[in-house]
Every structure is written in C-alpha cells, then in structure tokens.
Amino acid sequence: MLVVLPTPDASVVARFASGDENALVTLYRQEYDSLMAAADEFLGRELSHFRARVAHKAMLDAWHARERFHNPVAFSAFLEEAVRQEAGIQRRKHAALHRREGHGTAHVTVGTVEDAVRELLQELHAPVADPWLAAEEARTLKRAHAAEHVERVAGKPKWLLYGAIGVVAVASIIGAQLMLDVAGAEVAVDRALKSDDVQTLTSNRGQRGSVTLRDGTKATMGSETRVRIPAEFSVTQRTIELDGTATFAVVPSSNPTLPAFAVRAGTVTVTTTGTIFTVRHYADEASVVVEVTQGSVELKDRVSGVVQAISAGQALRFANGAAAPLTGTARDVALAWTRDSIVFDKAPLGQVIPELVRWFGMNAVLVDTAAAARPVSMRLALNSSGEAARVLTQTANLTLSFGKDDRLEFSGAPVPINKAAGTR
C-alpha cells in the first residue's frame, strides 16, 4: 500500500495492550488521518465515503486483539491488514447490493476524529447481543405461535391427534431451521475460501516456521504447507483451509459473536474453541490425521456427516468417513515432525525420497526404479540434509552419486553375497 501508518510510541502501545482505554483514544486520534487515507486507497473512489467505517472497524479489531501487540511495529502491521480486510468486505457488500438492486449505496457522512472517537467508545461499551439467545427466543416464539394455532383449530374429539401433529410440525420446523443455519454457514465459508482476496501463507520445501493469525492463534507450519485465510477471518468467521501439516495454538476469541476456530483439511473440518492440536493432510494423502495436545476438538466429515470428538493425548486417522486411533510408530510416521524428526516404518524407498525432499529441501532423486519398493525403516532428526542422505544410504543399502546441478542420485547397491548359500 502507498499509505504508511505512523509508528506510535512504544509506551502508548504497551498501555493499549494492557487494556488502557485512554491509550486507545490516543492511538485512534494519532492514526485516524492515516487510517482514513489507507481505507480510501483500498476502497477506491466510488466507495471512499465508507472510509470512516473501515477505520472504525480496524481500530475496534485492534482493541479486541490488543494483547498480541508487544511492539509498535506489530500494532501498525495489524492495523494495515485490518484496513485492507474491512475495505474488501465493504467492496463485496457493495457489489452484491449492486447485483441485486441495480444501484449503488447511499452516501455515508464522514465525521471528525472526535466523532470517530466517540462512536468507537460507544460501541465498545454497548451491551453485546447474544446471537444464540436471540435465535433461541425466535424459536421459542415460533413454538408458541404453532401451539396457539394447533389449540385454536383443533376440535375436542381430535385434540390428541391434532396436538401430536402440531408437536411433530413444530419439531420439523425447528429442525429444518437448524439445518438451514448450518448449511448457510458452510456455504458462507466455501465462498470466503474461494474469494479472490483470500490470504495464502506458504512454507516451501525444507522450511518450517510460525505465524500468528489475526485472531491471535499461533500456527506452526510444517514443510511444503499452505494455509488459506479468508478476508472475513476474525471478522465474521474463523475457518481456515490447510494443505500440508500445522500445529495450532488457539486463542479463545474476545468477540462472543464469532464462531469457533476451525480448520478444513480435505473433506474434514476440525473445530475447537481453545486448544492445541496438529492436523496433517497433504494433497497426495487420502487421510486426515489429527493429534490433540491440549483441550479437545471435534472432527466432522463434510461428505458423510460423521462426527468424532478427540481429547488431549489422542490422535486419529480419519478416512472415508471412518476414524481409527493412531498410536505408536504409526503416530510417529505422521506427526514426528512436531518433535523435530521424521520417521519411516517399512516405507517403500520410492516414497521415502520424496519425503526427504519435502522436509530437507533436498535436490534428490531415485534413479534406480527397480529399488523403489525396497522397504525402509529409520528415524531422522530434522537438522541436517547431509546426515539424512548418509543414513538413508546405509539403511537402505544404496549407492549415492552426484548428477547435474549437484543433484543427489540414489540407486540400489549390489546385494551382499550370502557366502553360506553361495548366491547373490
């Protein structure tokens, strides 16, 4: 972006992070003009009148995530990203309205910085509406109306029959409403993850690293992993998409209206409210592996509808709608990377070398396809590609040579002669 937000004083940011509302007011006043300019840039000329709304939402999001800001740079970076995300939301809303009604959005008045500060504090101290309570009240009202209708039209001789019909009808209505609510949420997540402004975080071959998501959740990504984060993340929903493997340390949201944190991997959705867990699902793997370190999670196969809960200390392999416990060596094979190693248990050599390429960033290939089925069992620390190549050569009885561009070329070594049998 062309507009650069000013870096605030570290002491003010520290007070802001501790929950000091006076610091919030100070920072909002200092950043307001730059926030407005940044919002204007992202919104474009047609929607620039929404810039005050974008600035307001960005600062409010920063306040909800205040405990994350250990320095001014982190604070400014968060604000910039929050402005971009909220501007994207406003653009999509405008486009949807234009498609439905064929006209633009009415002009929105832009007030002064003092107006903005006053509105921010008013929203901050406004009572939080409980969406679940509101939904339950609506359902209760529907049940009462249905019961009144049944009582009014039912004749006394058929009271029991009509009463039973009314109860079944009400139950059907409520069940259908709940199903529609769930289906609508899934559709919204699908659209958000397919949107053009989705954010993609990627680790390359031989890379691992950690990143803090906008809601405060820390994600530790394994090698060759991709995480897709929709623009609405931490605004209206908290679902991300994973291709690869990552450990998530989830922070409970300070916004009670947001749904629980969830990870989509393949056809499985892993949902939690606050815990530490690892998910693995690469595009070339048929199953989804989940391990819970702290708390609990719920797995749901979006195709079969099968749901499975997992508690701390457990690991499961989920495939084709069925879950199976993962223990011992099989668990290490899938998840040992979280403990800085990788494990192979009678794995075909043709699969082992691509895994070494993934986790060590090697330029390596098996040139002897006849050895591809040779079983390999070993454990490697994720600290030295040279040591990994040496151990593989010895363990699998291979020869190693260097090809073009220093490529490591593995081939099957001659099988030692069995002198007792006199054969090769």
Short mmCIF file of N, CA, C and O in Angstrom, two decimals, residues 291-359:
data_model
loop_
_atom_site.label_atom_id
_atom_site.label_comp_id
_atom_site.label_asym_id
_atom_site.label_seq_id
_atom_site.Cartn_x
_atom_site.Cartn_y
_atom_site.Cartn_z
N GLU A 291 -3.99 -34.75 15.89
CA GLU A 291 -3.45 -35.06 17.21
C GLU A 291 -3.76 -33.88 18.13
O GLU A 291 -3.53 -32.74 17.77
N VAL A 292 -4.28 -34.16 19.33
CA VAL A 292 -4.63 -33.11 20.28
C VAL A 292 -3.64 -33.14 21.44
O VAL A 292 -3.47 -34.16 22.10
N THR A 293 -2.99 -32.01 21.66
CA THR A 293 -2.04 -31.88 22.76
C THR A 293 -2.71 -31.34 24.01
O THR A 293 -2.38 -31.73 25.13
N GLN A 294 -3.64 -30.43 23.82
CA GLN A 294 -4.30 -29.79 24.95
C GLN A 294 -5.74 -29.48 24.59
O GLN A 294 -6.03 -29.05 23.48
N GLY A 295 -6.68 -29.72 25.51
CA GLY A 295 -8.08 -29.44 25.25
C GLY A 295 -8.74 -30.56 24.47
O GLY A 295 -8.43 -31.74 24.65
N SER A 296 -9.63 -30.21 23.57
CA SER A 296 -10.34 -31.20 22.76
C SER A 296 -10.80 -30.55 21.45
O SER A 296 -10.90 -29.33 21.36
N VAL A 297 -11.06 -31.39 20.45
CA VAL A 297 -11.55 -30.91 19.17
C VAL A 297 -12.65 -31.83 18.68
O VAL A 297 -12.83 -32.95 19.18
N GLU A 298 -13.37 -31.37 17.68
CA GLU A 298 -14.41 -32.19 17.04
C GLU A 298 -14.11 -32.27 15.56
O GLU A 298 -13.87 -31.27 14.90
N LEU A 299 -14.11 -33.48 15.03
CA LEU A 299 -13.91 -33.72 13.61
C LEU A 299 -15.24 -34.01 12.96
O LEU A 299 -16.06 -34.76 13.50
N LYS A 300 -15.45 -33.42 11.79
CA LYS A 300 -16.67 -33.72 11.03
C LYS A 300 -16.32 -33.90 9.57
O LYS A 300 -15.65 -33.06 8.96
N ASP A 301 -16.73 -35.05 9.02
CA ASP A 301 -16.58 -35.28 7.60
C ASP A 301 -17.74 -34.60 6.88
O ASP A 301 -18.91 -34.96 7.09
N ARG A 302 -17.43 -33.62 6.04
CA ARG A 302 -18.49 -32.83 5.40
C ARG A 302 -19.23 -33.62 4.33
O ARG A 302 -20.29 -33.19 3.86
N VAL A 303 -18.71 -34.79 3.93
CA VAL A 303 -19.38 -35.62 2.93
C VAL A 303 -20.32 -36.62 3.59
O VAL A 303 -21.51 -36.69 3.27
N SER A 304 -19.80 -37.37 4.55
CA SER A 304 -20.62 -38.41 5.20
C SER A 304 -21.41 -37.88 6.39
O SER A 304 -22.38 -38.50 6.81
N GLY A 305 -20.98 -36.73 6.96
CA GLY A 305 -21.65 -36.20 8.13
C GLY A 305 -21.20 -36.83 9.43
O GLY A 305 -21.69 -36.47 10.51
N VAL A 306 -20.26 -37.77 9.38
CA VAL A 306 -19.75 -38.44 10.58
C VAL A 306 -19.00 -37.44 11.46
O VAL A 306 -18.20 -36.64 10.96
N VAL A 307 -19.26 -37.48 12.76
CA VAL A 307 -18.63 -36.58 13.72
C VAL A 307 -17.86 -37.41 14.75
O VAL A 307 -18.34 -38.44 15.21
N GLN A 308 -16.67 -36.97 15.11
CA GLN A 308 -15.84 -37.67 16.08
C GLN A 308 -15.14 -36.65 16.98
O GLN A 308 -14.55 -35.69 16.49
N ALA A 309 -15.20 -36.87 18.29
CA ALA A 309 -14.51 -35.99 19.24
C ALA A 309 -13.17 -36.59 19.63
O ALA A 309 -13.02 -37.81 19.71
N ILE A 310 -12.18 -35.72 19.87
CA ILE A 310 -10.84 -36.16 20.29
C ILE A 310 -10.41 -35.32 21.48
O ILE A 310 -10.57 -34.09 21.47
N SER A 311 -9.85 -35.97 22.48
CA SER A 311 -9.38 -35.27 23.68
C SER A 311 -7.85 -35.24 23.72
O SER A 311 -7.18 -35.89 22.91
N ALA A 312 -7.32 -34.48 24.66
CA ALA A 312 -5.86 -34.33 24.80
C ALA A 312 -5.19 -35.69 24.94
O ALA A 312 -5.68 -36.58 25.65
N GLY A 313 -4.07 -35.85 24.23
CA GLY A 313 -3.31 -37.10 24.28
C GLY A 313 -3.71 -38.09 23.21
O GLY A 313 -3.03 -39.11 23.02
N GLN A 314 -4.79 -37.83 22.48
CA GLN A 314 -5.27 -38.76 21.46
C GLN A 314 -4.87 -38.29 20.07
O GLN A 314 -4.64 -37.11 19.83
N ALA A 315 -4.82 -39.25 19.16
CA ALA A 315 -4.58 -38.96 17.74
C ALA A 315 -5.44 -39.91 16.92
O ALA A 315 -5.63 -41.08 17.29
N LEU A 316 -5.99 -39.42 15.82
CA LEU A 316 -6.86 -40.21 14.95
C LEU A 316 -6.46 -40.04 13.50
O LEU A 316 -5.98 -38.99 13.09
N ARG A 317 -6.68 -41.11 12.75
CA ARG A 317 -6.59 -41.03 11.29
C ARG A 317 -8.02 -41.13 10.75
O ARG A 317 -8.74 -42.08 11.05
N PHE A 318 -8.43 -40.13 9.99
CA PHE A 318 -9.81 -40.04 9.51
C PHE A 318 -9.79 -40.22 8.00
O PHE A 318 -9.16 -39.44 7.28
N ALA A 319 -10.50 -41.25 7.51
CA ALA A 319 -10.53 -41.51 6.07
C ALA A 319 -11.86 -42.14 5.69
O ALA A 319 -12.35 -43.05 6.38
N ASN A 320 -12.46 -41.66 4.61
CA ASN A 320 -13.70 -42.22 4.09
C ASN A 320 -14.81 -42.27 5.15
O ASN A 320 -15.58 -43.24 5.23
N GLY A 321 -14.87 -41.26 5.98
CA GLY A 321 -15.91 -41.18 6.98
C GLY A 321 -15.70 -42.05 8.20
O GLY A 321 -16.56 -42.12 9.08
N ALA A 322 -14.55 -42.71 8.30
CA ALA A 322 -14.27 -43.59 9.44
C ALA A 322 -13.02 -43.11 10.16
O ALA A 322 -12.04 -42.70 9.53
N ALA A 323 -13.04 -43.17 11.49
CA ALA A 323 -11.90 -42.74 12.30
C ALA A 323 -11.25 -43.95 12.96
O ALA A 323 -11.94 -44.85 13.43
N ALA A 324 -9.93 -43.95 13.00
CA ALA A 324 -9.19 -45.02 13.65
C ALA A 324 -8.11 -44.41 14.53
O ALA A 324 -7.43 -43.47 14.12
N PRO A 325 -7.94 -44.94 15.77
CA PRO A 325 -6.89 -44.42 16.66
C PRO A 325 -5.52 -44.57 16.03
O PRO A 325 -5.24 -45.53 15.31
N LEU A 326 -4.66 -43.61 16.30
CA LEU A 326 -3.30 -43.63 15.77
C LEU A 326 -2.35 -43.68 16.96
O LEU A 326 -2.33 -42.77 17.79
N THR A 327 -1.56 -44.75 17.05
CA THR A 327 -0.67 -44.92 18.19
C THR A 327 0.70 -45.41 17.73
O THR A 327 0.89 -45.78 16.57
N GLY A 328 1.65 -45.40 18.67
CA GLY A 328 2.97 -45.98 18.43
C GLY A 328 3.69 -45.42 17.23
O GLY A 328 3.70 -44.22 16.97
N THR A 329 4.28 -46.32 16.46
CA THR A 329 5.10 -45.93 15.31
C THR A 329 4.28 -45.23 14.24
O THR A 329 4.74 -44.28 13.61
N ALA A 330 3.04 -45.70 14.03
CA ALA A 330 2.19 -45.07 13.01
C ALA A 330 1.95 -43.60 13.34
O ALA A 330 1.90 -42.75 12.44
N ARG A 331 1.82 -43.29 14.62
CA ARG A 331 1.64 -41.90 15.03
C ARG A 331 2.90 -41.09 14.76
O ARG A 331 2.83 -39.95 14.31
N ASP A 332 4.05 -41.68 15.02
CA ASP A 332 5.32 -41.01 14.75
C ASP A 332 5.51 -40.74 13.26
O ASP A 332 6.01 -39.69 12.87
N VAL A 333 5.13 -41.71 12.44
CA VAL A 333 5.28 -41.54 10.99
C VAL A 333 4.54 -40.29 10.51
O VAL A 333 5.04 -39.53 9.68
N ALA A 334 3.34 -40.07 11.04
CA ALA A 334 2.53 -38.94 10.60
C ALA A 334 2.91 -37.63 11.25
O ALA A 334 2.81 -36.57 10.62
N LEU A 335 3.37 -37.68 12.52
CA LEU A 335 3.44 -36.45 13.30
C LEU A 335 4.78 -36.18 13.98
O LEU A 335 4.89 -35.20 14.73
N ALA A 336 5.79 -37.00 13.74
CA ALA A 336 7.06 -36.80 14.43
C ALA A 336 7.71 -35.47 14.09
O ALA A 336 8.56 -34.99 14.84
N TRP A 337 7.31 -34.83 12.99
CA TRP A 337 7.90 -33.55 12.63
C TRP A 337 7.68 -32.51 13.73
O TRP A 337 8.48 -31.58 13.87
N THR A 338 6.60 -32.66 14.51
CA THR A 338 6.33 -31.71 15.59
C THR A 338 7.36 -31.86 16.71
O THR A 338 7.44 -30.99 17.58
N ARG A 339 8.11 -32.95 16.68
CA ARG A 339 9.18 -33.18 17.66
C ARG A 339 10.54 -33.18 16.97
O ARG A 339 11.48 -33.85 17.38
N ASP A 340 10.61 -32.46 15.83
CA ASP A 340 11.86 -32.21 15.10
C ASP A 340 12.50 -33.47 14.53
O ASP A 340 13.73 -33.59 14.49
N SER A 341 11.69 -34.40 14.08
CA SER A 341 12.22 -35.58 13.41
C SER A 341 11.17 -36.13 12.46
O SER A 341 10.00 -35.72 12.50
N ILE A 342 11.59 -37.03 11.58
CA ILE A 342 10.64 -37.75 10.74
C ILE A 342 10.96 -39.24 10.86
O ILE A 342 12.11 -39.63 11.09
N VAL A 343 9.92 -40.05 10.71
CA VAL A 343 10.04 -41.49 10.94
C VAL A 343 9.47 -42.24 9.74
O VAL A 343 8.44 -41.86 9.19
N PHE A 344 10.16 -43.33 9.37
CA PHE A 344 9.68 -44.22 8.32
C PHE A 344 9.60 -45.63 8.90
O PHE A 344 10.52 -46.07 9.61
N ASP A 345 8.53 -46.33 8.61
CA ASP A 345 8.34 -47.69 9.11
C ASP A 345 7.99 -48.61 7.94
O ASP A 345 6.85 -48.64 7.50
N LYS A 346 9.00 -49.29 7.44
CA LYS A 346 8.84 -50.19 6.30
C LYS A 346 8.18 -49.48 5.12
O LYS A 346 7.33 -50.04 4.42
N ALA A 347 8.58 -48.24 4.93
CA ALA A 347 8.03 -47.45 3.83
C ALA A 347 8.79 -47.74 2.54
O ALA A 347 10.02 -47.91 2.56
N PRO A 348 8.14 -47.81 1.39
CA PRO A 348 8.84 -48.04 0.13
C PRO A 348 9.82 -46.91 -0.16
O PRO A 348 9.51 -45.74 0.05
N LEU A 349 10.98 -47.26 -0.64
CA LEU A 349 12.00 -46.26 -0.94
C LEU A 349 11.48 -45.19 -1.89
O LEU A 349 11.86 -44.02 -1.79
N GLY A 350 10.59 -45.59 -2.80
CA GLY A 350 10.02 -44.65 -3.74
C GLY A 350 9.19 -43.56 -3.07
O GLY A 350 8.96 -42.50 -3.66
N GLN A 351 8.73 -43.80 -1.83
CA GLN A 351 8.02 -42.78 -1.07
C GLN A 351 8.93 -42.04 -0.10
O GLN A 351 8.66 -40.89 0.26
N VAL A 352 10.00 -42.70 0.32
CA VAL A 352 10.90 -42.11 1.31
C VAL A 352 11.64 -40.90 0.74
O VAL A 352 11.72 -39.84 1.37
N ILE A 353 12.19 -41.05 -0.46
CA ILE A 353 13.00 -39.97 -1.03
C ILE A 353 12.17 -38.70 -1.27
O ILE A 353 12.62 -37.60 -0.93
N PRO A 354 10.94 -38.77 -1.80
CA PRO A 354 10.14 -37.55 -1.90
C PRO A 354 9.87 -36.89 -0.54
O PRO A 354 9.79 -35.65 -0.45
N GLU A 355 9.75 -37.68 0.53
CA GLU A 355 9.57 -37.11 1.86
C GLU A 355 10.83 -36.38 2.32
O GLU A 355 10.76 -35.33 2.96
N LEU A 356 12.00 -36.94 1.99
CA LEU A 356 13.25 -36.25 2.33
C LEU A 356 13.36 -34.94 1.55
O LEU A 356 13.84 -33.93 2.08
N VAL A 357 12.93 -34.96 0.30
CA VAL A 357 12.93 -33.73 -0.50
C VAL A 357 12.01 -32.70 0.15
O VAL A 357 12.35 -31.51 0.25
N ARG A 358 10.86 -33.14 0.65
CA ARG A 358 9.90 -32.24 1.28
C ARG A 358 10.45 -31.63 2.55
O ARG A 358 10.37 -30.41 2.77
N TRP A 359 11.01 -32.44 3.43
CA TRP A 359 11.38 -31.96 4.76
C TRP A 359 12.79 -31.37 4.85
O TRP A 359 13.07 -30.59 5.76
#
